[in-house]
Backbone as CSV, one residue per row, in Angstrom:
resi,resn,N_x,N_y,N_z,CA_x,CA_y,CA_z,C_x,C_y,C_z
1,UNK,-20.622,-2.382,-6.332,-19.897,-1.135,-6.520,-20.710,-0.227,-7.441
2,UNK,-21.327,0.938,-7.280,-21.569,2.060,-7.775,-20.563,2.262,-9.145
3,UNK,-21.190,2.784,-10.088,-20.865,3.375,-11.555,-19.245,2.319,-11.911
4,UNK,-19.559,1.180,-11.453,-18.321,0.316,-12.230,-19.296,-0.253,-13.256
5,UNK,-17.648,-0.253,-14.242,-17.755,-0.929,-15.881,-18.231,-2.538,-15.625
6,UNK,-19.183,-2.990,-16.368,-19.451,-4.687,-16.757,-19.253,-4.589,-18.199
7,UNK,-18.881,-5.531,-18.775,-18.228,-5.935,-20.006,-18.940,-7.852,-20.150
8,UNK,-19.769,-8.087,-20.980,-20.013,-9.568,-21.151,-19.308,-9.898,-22.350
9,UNK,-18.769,-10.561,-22.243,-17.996,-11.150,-23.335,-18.153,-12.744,-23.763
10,UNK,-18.542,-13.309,-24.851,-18.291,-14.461,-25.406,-17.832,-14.746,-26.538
11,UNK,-18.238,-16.120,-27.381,-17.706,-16.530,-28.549,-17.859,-15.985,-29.417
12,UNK,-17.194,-15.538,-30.630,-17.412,-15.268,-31.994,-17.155,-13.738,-31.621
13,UNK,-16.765,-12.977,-30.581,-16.215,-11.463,-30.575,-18.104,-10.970,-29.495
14,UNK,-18.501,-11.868,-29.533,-20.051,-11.368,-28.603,-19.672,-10.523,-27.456
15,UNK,-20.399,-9.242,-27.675,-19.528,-8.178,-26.742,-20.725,-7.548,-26.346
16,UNK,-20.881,-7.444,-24.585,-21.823,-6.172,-24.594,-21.370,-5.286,-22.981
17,UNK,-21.822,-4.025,-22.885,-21.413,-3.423,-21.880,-21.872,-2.382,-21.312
18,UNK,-21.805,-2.307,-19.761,-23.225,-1.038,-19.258,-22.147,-0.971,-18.167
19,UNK,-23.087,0.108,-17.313,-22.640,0.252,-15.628,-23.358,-0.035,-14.811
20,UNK,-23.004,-0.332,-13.571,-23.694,-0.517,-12.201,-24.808,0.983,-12.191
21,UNK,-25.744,0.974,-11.445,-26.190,1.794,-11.092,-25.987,1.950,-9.441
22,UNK,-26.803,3.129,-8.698,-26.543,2.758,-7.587,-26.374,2.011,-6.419
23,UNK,-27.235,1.022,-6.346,-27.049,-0.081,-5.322,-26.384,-1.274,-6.297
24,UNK,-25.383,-0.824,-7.327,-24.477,-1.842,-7.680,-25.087,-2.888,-8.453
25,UNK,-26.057,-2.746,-8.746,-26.992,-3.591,-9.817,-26.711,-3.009,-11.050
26,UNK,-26.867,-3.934,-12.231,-26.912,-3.672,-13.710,-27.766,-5.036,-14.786
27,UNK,-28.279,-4.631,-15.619,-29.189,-5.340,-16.531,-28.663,-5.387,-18.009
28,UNK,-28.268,-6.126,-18.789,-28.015,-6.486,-20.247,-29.019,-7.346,-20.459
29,UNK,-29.426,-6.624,-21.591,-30.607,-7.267,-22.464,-29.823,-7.816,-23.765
30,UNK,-31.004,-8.754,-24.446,-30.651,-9.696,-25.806,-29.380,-10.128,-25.767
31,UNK,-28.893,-10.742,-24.525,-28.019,-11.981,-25.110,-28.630,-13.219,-25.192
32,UNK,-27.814,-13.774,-26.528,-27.979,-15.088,-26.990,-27.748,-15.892,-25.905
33,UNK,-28.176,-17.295,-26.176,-28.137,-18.378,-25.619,-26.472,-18.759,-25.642
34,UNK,-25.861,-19.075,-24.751,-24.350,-19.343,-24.612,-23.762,-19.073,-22.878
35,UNK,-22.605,-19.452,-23.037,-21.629,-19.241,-21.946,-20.483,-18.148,-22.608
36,UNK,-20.230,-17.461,-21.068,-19.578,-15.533,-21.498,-18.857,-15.821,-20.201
37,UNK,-17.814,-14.484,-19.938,-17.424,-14.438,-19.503,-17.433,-12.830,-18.927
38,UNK,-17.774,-12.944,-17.645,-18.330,-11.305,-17.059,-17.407,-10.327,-16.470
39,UNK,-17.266,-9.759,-16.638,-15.989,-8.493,-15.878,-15.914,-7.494,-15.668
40,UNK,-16.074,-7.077,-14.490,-16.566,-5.596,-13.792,-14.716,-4.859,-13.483
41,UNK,-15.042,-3.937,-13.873,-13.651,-3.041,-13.879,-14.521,-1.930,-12.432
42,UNK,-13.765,-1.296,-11.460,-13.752,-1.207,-10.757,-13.236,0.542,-10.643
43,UNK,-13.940,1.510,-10.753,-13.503,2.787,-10.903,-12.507,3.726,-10.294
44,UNK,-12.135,3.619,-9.196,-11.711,4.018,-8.481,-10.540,3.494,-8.764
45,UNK,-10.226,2.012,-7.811,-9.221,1.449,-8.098,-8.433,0.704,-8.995
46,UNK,-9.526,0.627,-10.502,-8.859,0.302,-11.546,-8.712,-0.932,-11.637
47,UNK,-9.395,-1.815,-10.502,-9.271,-3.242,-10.364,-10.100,-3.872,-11.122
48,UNK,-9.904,-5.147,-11.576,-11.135,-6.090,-12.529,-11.163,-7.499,-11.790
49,UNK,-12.666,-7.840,-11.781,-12.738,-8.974,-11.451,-14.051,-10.109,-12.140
50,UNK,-13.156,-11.057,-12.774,-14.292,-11.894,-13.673,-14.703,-13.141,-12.776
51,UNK,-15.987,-13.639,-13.670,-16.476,-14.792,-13.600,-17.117,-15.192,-15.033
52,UNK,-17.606,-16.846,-14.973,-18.358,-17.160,-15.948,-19.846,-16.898,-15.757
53,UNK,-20.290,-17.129,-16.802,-21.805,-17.325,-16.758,-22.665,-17.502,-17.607
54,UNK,-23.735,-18.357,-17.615,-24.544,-18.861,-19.018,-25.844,-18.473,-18.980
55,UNK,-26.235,-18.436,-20.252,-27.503,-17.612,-20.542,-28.312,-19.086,-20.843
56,UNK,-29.456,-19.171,-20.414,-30.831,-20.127,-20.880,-31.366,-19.514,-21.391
57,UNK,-32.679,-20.360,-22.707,-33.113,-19.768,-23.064,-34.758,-19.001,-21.878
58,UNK,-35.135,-17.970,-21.738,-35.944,-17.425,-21.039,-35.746,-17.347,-20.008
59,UNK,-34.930,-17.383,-19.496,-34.373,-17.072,-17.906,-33.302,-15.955,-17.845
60,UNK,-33.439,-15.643,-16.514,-32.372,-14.816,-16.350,-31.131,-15.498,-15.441
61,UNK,-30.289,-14.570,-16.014,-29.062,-15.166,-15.861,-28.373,-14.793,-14.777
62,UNK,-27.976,-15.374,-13.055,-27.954,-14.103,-12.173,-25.873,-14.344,-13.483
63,UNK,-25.533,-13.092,-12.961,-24.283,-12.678,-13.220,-23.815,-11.801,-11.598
64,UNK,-23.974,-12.398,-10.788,-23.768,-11.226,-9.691,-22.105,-12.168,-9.164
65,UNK,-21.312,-10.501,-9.642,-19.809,-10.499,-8.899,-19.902,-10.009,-7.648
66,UNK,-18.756,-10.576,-6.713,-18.523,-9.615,-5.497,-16.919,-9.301,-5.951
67,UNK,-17.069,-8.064,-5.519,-15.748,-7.081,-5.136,-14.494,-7.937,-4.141
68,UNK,-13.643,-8.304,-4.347,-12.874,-8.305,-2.995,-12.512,-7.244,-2.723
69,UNK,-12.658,-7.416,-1.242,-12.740,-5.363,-0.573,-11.279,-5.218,-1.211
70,UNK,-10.552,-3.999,-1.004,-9.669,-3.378,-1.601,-9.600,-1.908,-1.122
71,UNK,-8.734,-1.836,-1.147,-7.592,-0.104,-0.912,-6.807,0.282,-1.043
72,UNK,-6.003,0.997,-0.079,-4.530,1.347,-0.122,-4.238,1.840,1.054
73,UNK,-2.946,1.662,1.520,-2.815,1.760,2.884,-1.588,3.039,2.605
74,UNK,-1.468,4.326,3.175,-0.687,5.723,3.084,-0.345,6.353,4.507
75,UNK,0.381,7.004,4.493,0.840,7.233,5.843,2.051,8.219,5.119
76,UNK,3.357,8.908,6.870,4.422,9.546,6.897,4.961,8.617,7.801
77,UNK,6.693,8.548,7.803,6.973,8.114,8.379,8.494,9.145,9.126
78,UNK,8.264,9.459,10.597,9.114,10.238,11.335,10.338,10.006,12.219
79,UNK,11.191,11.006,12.102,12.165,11.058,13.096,11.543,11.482,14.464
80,UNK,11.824,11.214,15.718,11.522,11.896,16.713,10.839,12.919,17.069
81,UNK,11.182,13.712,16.305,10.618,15.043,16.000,8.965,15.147,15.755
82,UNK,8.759,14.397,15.045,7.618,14.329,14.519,7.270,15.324,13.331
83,UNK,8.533,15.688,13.063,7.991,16.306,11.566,9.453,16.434,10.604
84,UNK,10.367,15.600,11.253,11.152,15.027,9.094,10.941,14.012,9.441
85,UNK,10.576,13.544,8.009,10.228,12.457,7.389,11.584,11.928,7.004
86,UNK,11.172,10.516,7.028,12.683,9.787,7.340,12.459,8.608,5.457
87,UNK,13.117,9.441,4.706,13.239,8.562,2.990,13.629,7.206,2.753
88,UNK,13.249,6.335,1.980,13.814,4.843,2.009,13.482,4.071,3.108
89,UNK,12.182,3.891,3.565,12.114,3.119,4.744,11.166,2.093,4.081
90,UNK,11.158,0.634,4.349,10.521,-0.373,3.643,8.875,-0.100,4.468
91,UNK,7.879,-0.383,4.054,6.696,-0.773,4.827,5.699,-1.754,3.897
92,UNK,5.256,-2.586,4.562,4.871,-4.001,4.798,3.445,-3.931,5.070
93,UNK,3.091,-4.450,4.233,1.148,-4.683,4.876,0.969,-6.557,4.466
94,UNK,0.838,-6.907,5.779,1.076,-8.686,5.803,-0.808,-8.747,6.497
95,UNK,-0.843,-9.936,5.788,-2.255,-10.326,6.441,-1.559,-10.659,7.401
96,UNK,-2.361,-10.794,8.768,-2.005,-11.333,10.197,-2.111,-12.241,10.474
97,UNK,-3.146,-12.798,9.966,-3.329,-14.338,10.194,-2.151,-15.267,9.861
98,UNK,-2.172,-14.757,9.047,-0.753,-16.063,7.919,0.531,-15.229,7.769
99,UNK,0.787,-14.081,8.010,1.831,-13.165,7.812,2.611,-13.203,6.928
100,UNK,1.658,-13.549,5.474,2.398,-13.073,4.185,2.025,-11.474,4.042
101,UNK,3.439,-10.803,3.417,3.462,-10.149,2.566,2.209,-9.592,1.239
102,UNK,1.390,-8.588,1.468,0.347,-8.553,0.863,0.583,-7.270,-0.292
103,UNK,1.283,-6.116,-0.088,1.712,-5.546,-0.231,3.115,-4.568,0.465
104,UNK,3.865,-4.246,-0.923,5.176,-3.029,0.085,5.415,-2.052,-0.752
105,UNK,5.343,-1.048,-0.242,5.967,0.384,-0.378,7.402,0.875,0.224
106,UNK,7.565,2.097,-0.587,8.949,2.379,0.157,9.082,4.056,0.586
107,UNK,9.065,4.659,1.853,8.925,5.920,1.696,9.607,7.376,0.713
108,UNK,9.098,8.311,0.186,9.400,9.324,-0.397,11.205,9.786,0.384
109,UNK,11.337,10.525,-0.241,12.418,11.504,0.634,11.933,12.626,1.555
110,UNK,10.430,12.745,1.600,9.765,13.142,2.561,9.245,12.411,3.702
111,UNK,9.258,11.187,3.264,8.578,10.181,4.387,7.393,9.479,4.201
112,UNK,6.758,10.040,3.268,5.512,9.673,2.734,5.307,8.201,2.067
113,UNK,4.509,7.259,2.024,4.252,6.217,1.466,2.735,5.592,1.238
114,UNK,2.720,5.105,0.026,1.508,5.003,-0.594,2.214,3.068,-1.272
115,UNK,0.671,2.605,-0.822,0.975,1.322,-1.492,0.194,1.061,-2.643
116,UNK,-0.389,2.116,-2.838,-1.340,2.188,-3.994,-2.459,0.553,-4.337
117,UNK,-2.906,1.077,-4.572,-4.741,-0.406,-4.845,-4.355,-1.483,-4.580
118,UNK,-4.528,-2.283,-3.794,-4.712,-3.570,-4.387,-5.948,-4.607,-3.283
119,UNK,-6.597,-5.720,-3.593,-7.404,-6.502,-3.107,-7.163,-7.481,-1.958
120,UNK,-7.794,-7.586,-0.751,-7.202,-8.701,0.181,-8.331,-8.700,0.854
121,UNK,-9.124,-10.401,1.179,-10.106,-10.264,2.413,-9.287,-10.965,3.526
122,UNK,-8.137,-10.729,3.432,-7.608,-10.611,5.162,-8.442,-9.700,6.198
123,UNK,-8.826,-10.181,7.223,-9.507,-9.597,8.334,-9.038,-8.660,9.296
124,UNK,-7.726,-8.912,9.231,-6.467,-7.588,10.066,-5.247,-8.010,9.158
125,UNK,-4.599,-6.474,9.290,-3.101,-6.559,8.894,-2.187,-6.196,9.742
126,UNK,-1.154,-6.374,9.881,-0.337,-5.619,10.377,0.547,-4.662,9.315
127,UNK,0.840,-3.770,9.583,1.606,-2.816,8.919,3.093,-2.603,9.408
128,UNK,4.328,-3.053,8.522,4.955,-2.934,9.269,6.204,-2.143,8.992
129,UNK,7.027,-0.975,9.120,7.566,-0.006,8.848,9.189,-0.389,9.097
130,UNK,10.087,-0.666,8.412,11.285,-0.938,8.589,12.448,-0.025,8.138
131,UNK,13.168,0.463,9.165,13.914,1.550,8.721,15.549,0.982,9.268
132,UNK,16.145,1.267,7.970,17.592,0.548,8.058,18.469,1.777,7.868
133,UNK,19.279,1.738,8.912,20.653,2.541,8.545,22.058,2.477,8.808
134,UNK,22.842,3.092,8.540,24.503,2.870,8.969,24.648,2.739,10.835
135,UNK,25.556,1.755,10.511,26.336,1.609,11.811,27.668,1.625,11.590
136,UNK,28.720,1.159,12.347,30.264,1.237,12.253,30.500,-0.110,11.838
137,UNK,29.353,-1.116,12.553,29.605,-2.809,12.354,29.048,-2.965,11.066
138,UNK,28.558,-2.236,10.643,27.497,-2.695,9.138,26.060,-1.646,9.183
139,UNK,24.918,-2.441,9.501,23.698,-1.304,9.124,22.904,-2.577,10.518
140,UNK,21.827,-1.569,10.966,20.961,-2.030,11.960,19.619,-2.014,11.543
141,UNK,18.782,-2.046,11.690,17.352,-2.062,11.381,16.226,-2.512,12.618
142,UNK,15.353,-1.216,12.742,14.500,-0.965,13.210,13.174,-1.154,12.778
143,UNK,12.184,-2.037,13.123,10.478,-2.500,12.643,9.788,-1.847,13.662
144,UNK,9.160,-1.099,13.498,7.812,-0.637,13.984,6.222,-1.554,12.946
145,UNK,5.585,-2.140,14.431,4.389,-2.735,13.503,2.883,-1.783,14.447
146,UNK,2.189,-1.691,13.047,0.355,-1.696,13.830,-0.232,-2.598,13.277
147,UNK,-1.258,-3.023,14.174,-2.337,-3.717,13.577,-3.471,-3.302,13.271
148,UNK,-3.959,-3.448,11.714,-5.297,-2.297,11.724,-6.847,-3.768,11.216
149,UNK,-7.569,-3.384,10.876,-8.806,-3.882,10.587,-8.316,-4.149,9.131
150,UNK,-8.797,-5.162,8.628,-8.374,-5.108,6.855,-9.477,-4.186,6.501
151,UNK,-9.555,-4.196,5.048,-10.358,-3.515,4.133,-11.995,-4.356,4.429
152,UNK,-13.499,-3.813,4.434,-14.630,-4.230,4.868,-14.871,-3.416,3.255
153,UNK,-14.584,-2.836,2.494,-15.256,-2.566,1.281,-14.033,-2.078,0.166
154,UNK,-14.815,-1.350,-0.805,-13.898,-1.091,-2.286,-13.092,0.147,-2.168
155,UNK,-11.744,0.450,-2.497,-11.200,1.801,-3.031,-11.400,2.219,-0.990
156,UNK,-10.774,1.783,-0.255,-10.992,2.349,1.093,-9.531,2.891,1.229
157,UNK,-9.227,3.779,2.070,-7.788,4.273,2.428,-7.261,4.212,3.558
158,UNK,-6.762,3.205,4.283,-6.104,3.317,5.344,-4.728,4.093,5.339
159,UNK,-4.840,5.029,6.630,-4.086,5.887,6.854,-3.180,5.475,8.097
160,UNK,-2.201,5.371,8.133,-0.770,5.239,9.134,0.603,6.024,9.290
161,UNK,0.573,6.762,10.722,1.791,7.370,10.540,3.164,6.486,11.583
162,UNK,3.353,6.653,11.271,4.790,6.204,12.597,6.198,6.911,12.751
163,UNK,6.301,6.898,13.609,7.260,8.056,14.547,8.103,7.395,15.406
164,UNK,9.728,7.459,14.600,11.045,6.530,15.298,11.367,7.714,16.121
165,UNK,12.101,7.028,17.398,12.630,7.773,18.829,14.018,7.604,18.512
166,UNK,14.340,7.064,17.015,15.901,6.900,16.844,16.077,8.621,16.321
167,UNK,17.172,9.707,17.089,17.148,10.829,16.385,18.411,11.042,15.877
168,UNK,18.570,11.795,14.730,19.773,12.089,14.053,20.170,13.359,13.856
169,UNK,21.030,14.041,13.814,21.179,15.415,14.169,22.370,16.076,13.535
170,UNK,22.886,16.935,13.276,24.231,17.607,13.148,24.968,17.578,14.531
171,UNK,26.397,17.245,14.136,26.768,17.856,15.459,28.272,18.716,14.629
172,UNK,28.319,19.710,14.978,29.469,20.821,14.687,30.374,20.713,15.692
173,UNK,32.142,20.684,15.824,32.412,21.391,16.614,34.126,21.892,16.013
174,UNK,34.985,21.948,16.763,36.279,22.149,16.292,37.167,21.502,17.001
175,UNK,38.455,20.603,16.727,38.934,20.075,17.016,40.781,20.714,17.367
176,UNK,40.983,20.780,18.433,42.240,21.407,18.904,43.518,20.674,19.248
177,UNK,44.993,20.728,19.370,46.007,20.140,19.323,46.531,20.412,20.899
178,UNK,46.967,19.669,21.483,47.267,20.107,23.346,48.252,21.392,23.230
179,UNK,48.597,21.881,21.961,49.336,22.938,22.042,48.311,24.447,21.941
180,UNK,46.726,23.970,21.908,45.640,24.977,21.452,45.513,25.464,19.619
181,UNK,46.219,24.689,18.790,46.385,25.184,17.455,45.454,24.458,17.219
182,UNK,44.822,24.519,16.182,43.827,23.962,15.630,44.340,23.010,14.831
183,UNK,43.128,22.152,15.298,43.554,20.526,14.548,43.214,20.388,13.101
184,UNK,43.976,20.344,11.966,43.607,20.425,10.538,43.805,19.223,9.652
185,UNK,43.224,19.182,8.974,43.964,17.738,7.596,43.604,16.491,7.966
186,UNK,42.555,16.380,9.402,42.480,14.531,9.240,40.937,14.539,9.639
187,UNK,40.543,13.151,9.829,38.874,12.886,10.121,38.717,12.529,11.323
188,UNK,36.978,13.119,11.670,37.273,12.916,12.859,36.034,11.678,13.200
189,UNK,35.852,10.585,13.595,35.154,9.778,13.436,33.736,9.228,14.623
190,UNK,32.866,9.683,14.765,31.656,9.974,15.859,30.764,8.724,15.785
191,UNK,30.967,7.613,16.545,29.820,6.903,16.549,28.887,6.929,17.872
192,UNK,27.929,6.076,17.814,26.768,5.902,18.670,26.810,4.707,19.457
193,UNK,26.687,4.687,20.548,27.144,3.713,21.310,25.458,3.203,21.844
194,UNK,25.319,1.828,21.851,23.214,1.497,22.685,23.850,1.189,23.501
Protein backbone atom coordinates (compact mmCIF):
# COMPACT_ATOMS: atom_id res chain seq x y z
CA UNK A 1 0.00 0.00 0.00
CA UNK A 2 1.27 3.45 -1.03
CA UNK A 3 1.89 6.31 1.79
CA UNK A 4 0.60 3.83 4.71
CA UNK A 5 1.86 4.35 8.36
CA UNK A 6 4.57 1.43 9.73
CA UNK A 7 5.09 1.75 13.37
CA UNK A 8 7.95 -0.94 14.87
CA UNK A 9 7.41 -1.41 18.16
CA UNK A 10 9.26 -3.43 20.96
CA UNK A 11 10.48 -3.87 24.54
CA UNK A 12 11.34 -1.20 26.92
CA UNK A 13 8.85 1.53 24.86
CA UNK A 14 11.42 0.81 21.48
CA UNK A 15 9.48 2.81 19.00
CA UNK A 16 10.19 3.68 15.44
CA UNK A 17 8.10 4.90 12.40
CA UNK A 18 8.10 5.89 8.54
CA UNK A 19 5.82 5.39 5.43
CA UNK A 20 5.53 3.19 2.51
CA UNK A 21 6.77 4.80 -0.43
CA UNK A 22 5.44 4.09 -3.76
CA UNK A 23 5.61 0.55 -4.69
CA UNK A 24 4.68 -0.02 -0.93
CA UNK A 25 8.17 -0.56 0.29
CA UNK A 26 9.71 1.11 3.45
CA UNK A 27 13.24 0.94 5.29
CA UNK A 28 13.97 1.57 9.23
CA UNK A 29 17.35 1.92 10.10
CA UNK A 30 19.29 1.26 13.68
CA UNK A 31 17.19 -1.15 15.24
CA UNK A 32 18.62 -3.08 17.97
CA UNK A 33 18.94 -6.63 18.09
CA UNK A 34 15.40 -8.02 19.42
CA UNK A 35 11.88 -9.19 18.53
CA UNK A 36 9.05 -6.12 17.67
CA UNK A 37 6.08 -6.08 16.66
CA UNK A 38 5.19 -4.37 13.07
CA UNK A 39 2.00 -2.44 12.13
CA UNK A 40 1.01 -0.78 9.07
CA UNK A 41 -2.11 1.48 9.49
CA UNK A 42 -3.70 1.72 6.25
CA UNK A 43 -4.76 5.34 4.92
CA UNK A 44 -7.61 5.32 3.35
CA UNK A 45 -9.39 2.80 5.20
CA UNK A 46 -8.05 3.32 8.56
CA UNK A 47 -7.37 -0.37 8.81
CA UNK A 48 -4.20 -1.90 10.78
CA UNK A 49 -2.57 -4.92 10.30
CA UNK A 50 0.37 -6.50 12.49
CA UNK A 51 2.92 -9.08 12.55
CA UNK A 52 6.08 -10.09 14.46
CA UNK A 53 9.50 -9.81 13.57
CA UNK A 54 13.19 -10.10 14.70
CA UNK A 55 16.15 -8.24 14.05
CA UNK A 56 19.80 -10.27 13.75
CA UNK A 57 22.62 -8.92 14.29
CA UNK A 58 23.78 -7.68 10.45
CA UNK A 59 21.04 -8.81 8.55
CA UNK A 60 18.12 -7.53 7.36
CA UNK A 61 15.07 -8.13 8.65
CA UNK A 62 12.35 -8.87 5.81
CA UNK A 63 9.21 -7.20 7.79
CA UNK A 64 6.99 -7.50 4.66
CA UNK A 65 3.00 -7.29 5.59
CA UNK A 66 0.28 -8.06 3.13
CA UNK A 67 -2.90 -6.02 3.15
CA UNK A 68 -6.04 -8.13 3.26
CA UNK A 69 -7.80 -6.60 0.25
CA UNK A 70 -10.55 -4.43 1.71
CA UNK A 71 -13.41 -1.85 0.85
CA UNK A 72 -16.77 -0.98 1.08
CA UNK A 73 -19.60 -2.00 -0.67
CA UNK A 74 -22.46 1.41 -1.39
CA UNK A 75 -25.27 1.48 -3.47
CA UNK A 76 -29.39 3.00 -3.54
CA UNK A 77 -31.93 1.00 -2.98
CA UNK A 78 -35.51 1.52 -5.16
CA UNK A 79 -39.11 1.40 -5.47
CA UNK A 80 -40.20 0.54 -8.97
CA UNK A 81 -39.82 3.68 -10.05
CA UNK A 82 -36.40 3.77 -9.98
CA UNK A 83 -35.97 6.86 -8.24
CA UNK A 84 -37.48 6.77 -4.30
CA UNK A 85 -35.39 5.26 -2.37
CA UNK A 86 -36.94 2.85 -0.15
CA UNK A 87 -35.39 3.70 4.04
CA UNK A 88 -34.66 0.81 6.54
CA UNK A 89 -33.88 -1.93 4.25
CA UNK A 90 -31.24 -4.51 5.75
CA UNK A 91 -28.24 -5.33 3.19
CA UNK A 92 -25.89 -8.16 3.62
CA UNK A 93 -22.47 -8.73 2.10
CA UNK A 94 -21.88 -12.72 2.89
CA UNK A 95 -18.82 -14.40 1.47
CA UNK A 96 -20.34 -16.99 -1.00
CA UNK A 97 -18.49 -19.65 -0.44
CA UNK A 98 -19.46 -20.22 3.23
CA UNK A 99 -22.36 -17.63 3.39
CA UNK A 100 -21.40 -15.93 6.50
CA UNK A 101 -22.35 -12.61 7.14
CA UNK A 102 -19.26 -10.36 6.43
CA UNK A 103 -20.70 -7.21 6.76
CA UNK A 104 -24.46 -5.18 7.13
CA UNK A 105 -25.74 -1.94 6.53
CA UNK A 106 -29.05 -0.46 6.71
CA UNK A 107 -30.45 2.01 4.10
CA UNK A 108 -30.79 5.98 4.65
CA UNK A 109 -34.37 7.40 4.39
CA UNK A 110 -33.17 8.05 0.98
CA UNK A 111 -32.20 4.61 0.14
CA UNK A 112 -28.69 4.97 0.22
CA UNK A 113 -26.29 2.48 1.99
CA UNK A 114 -22.74 2.38 2.83
CA UNK A 115 -21.08 -0.50 4.74
CA UNK A 116 -18.21 1.45 5.31
CA UNK A 117 -14.27 -0.41 5.42
CA UNK A 118 -13.76 -3.44 6.31
CA UNK A 119 -11.24 -6.58 5.18
CA UNK A 120 -12.26 -10.03 3.52
CA UNK A 121 -10.25 -12.37 1.01
CA UNK A 122 -13.50 -13.97 0.12
CA UNK A 123 -13.33 -14.45 -3.68
CA UNK A 124 -17.18 -13.50 -4.43
CA UNK A 125 -19.92 -12.12 -2.34
CA UNK A 126 -23.18 -12.01 -2.60
CA UNK A 127 -24.94 -8.89 -1.63
CA UNK A 128 -28.02 -9.22 -0.31
CA UNK A 129 -30.82 -6.47 0.09
CA UNK A 130 -33.80 -7.26 2.39
CA UNK A 131 -36.74 -5.15 2.53
CA UNK A 132 -39.50 -5.82 5.16
CA UNK A 133 -42.86 -4.33 5.42
CA UNK A 134 -46.51 -4.30 6.74
CA UNK A 135 -49.01 -6.74 5.82
CA UNK A 136 -52.58 -7.35 7.44
CA UNK A 137 -51.13 -11.00 8.63
CA UNK A 138 -47.98 -9.41 10.17
CA UNK A 139 -44.92 -8.08 7.87
CA UNK A 140 -43.49 -9.95 4.63
CA UNK A 141 -40.05 -9.64 3.43
CA UNK A 142 -38.52 -9.43 0.22
CA UNK A 143 -34.38 -10.46 -0.60
CA UNK A 144 -32.98 -9.35 -3.63
CA UNK A 145 -29.28 -10.94 -4.02
CA UNK A 146 -26.08 -10.07 -6.56
CA UNK A 147 -23.14 -11.71 -6.82
CA UNK A 148 -20.08 -9.55 -7.27
CA UNK A 149 -16.16 -10.38 -7.38
CA UNK A 150 -14.75 -9.80 -3.73
CA UNK A 151 -12.24 -7.11 -3.11
CA UNK A 152 -8.60 -8.00 -5.40
CA UNK A 153 -6.96 -4.88 -3.49
CA UNK A 154 -7.04 -1.99 -0.60
CA UNK A 155 -9.78 0.87 0.12
CA UNK A 156 -11.77 -0.50 -3.28
CA UNK A 157 -15.58 0.55 -3.60
CA UNK A 158 -18.04 -1.65 -4.76
CA UNK A 159 -21.02 -0.07 -6.03
CA UNK A 160 -24.74 -1.75 -6.05
CA UNK A 161 -28.06 -0.53 -6.81
CA UNK A 162 -31.28 -2.56 -6.60
CA UNK A 163 -34.68 -1.83 -7.73
CA UNK A 164 -37.99 -3.61 -5.97
CA UNK A 165 -41.11 -4.12 -8.53
CA UNK A 166 -43.01 -4.07 -5.09
CA UNK A 167 -44.81 -0.38 -5.68
CA UNK A 168 -46.47 1.74 -3.10
CA UNK A 169 -48.51 4.62 -3.83
CA UNK A 170 -51.29 6.98 -2.46
CA UNK A 171 -54.53 6.11 -3.22
CA UNK A 172 -57.28 9.05 -2.51
CA UNK A 173 -60.80 8.63 -2.89
CA UNK A 174 -64.26 9.37 -1.14
CA UNK A 175 -66.44 7.14 0.33
CA UNK A 176 -70.43 7.41 -0.16
CA UNK A 177 -73.65 6.02 1.75
CA UNK A 178 -76.40 4.15 -0.85
CA UNK A 179 -78.34 7.22 0.05
CA UNK A 180 -75.28 9.38 -2.00
CA UNK A 181 -74.36 11.35 1.45
CA UNK A 182 -71.08 11.14 2.19
CA UNK A 183 -69.63 8.56 4.26
CA UNK A 184 -68.02 10.27 7.51
CA UNK A 185 -66.53 9.19 11.07
CA UNK A 186 -65.17 5.62 10.32
CA UNK A 187 -61.96 3.83 8.59
CA UNK A 188 -61.66 2.66 5.66
CA UNK A 189 -59.32 -0.36 5.44
CA UNK A 190 -57.25 -1.21 1.81
CA UNK A 191 -55.21 -4.22 1.61
CA UNK A 192 -53.15 -6.01 -1.10
CA UNK A 193 -54.06 -9.16 -2.17
CA UNK A 194 -50.64 -11.67 -4.23
Amino acid sequence: ANNARVYLSGAGGFYRQTYTDTAGQYTLTDVPIGDYTITTYEPVTGMTFSGPVSVTAGAAAPGDLRFIPSGKVTGNIYFADGATGIGSVKVDVMDQASGSVLKTAYTSSSGAYDTGYFASSASNFIIRASYTYNISAGTRTISLDQAVTGFTSNAQNITRNFTYVVNRGNIRARAYMSTGALFLGDSVRIEARS
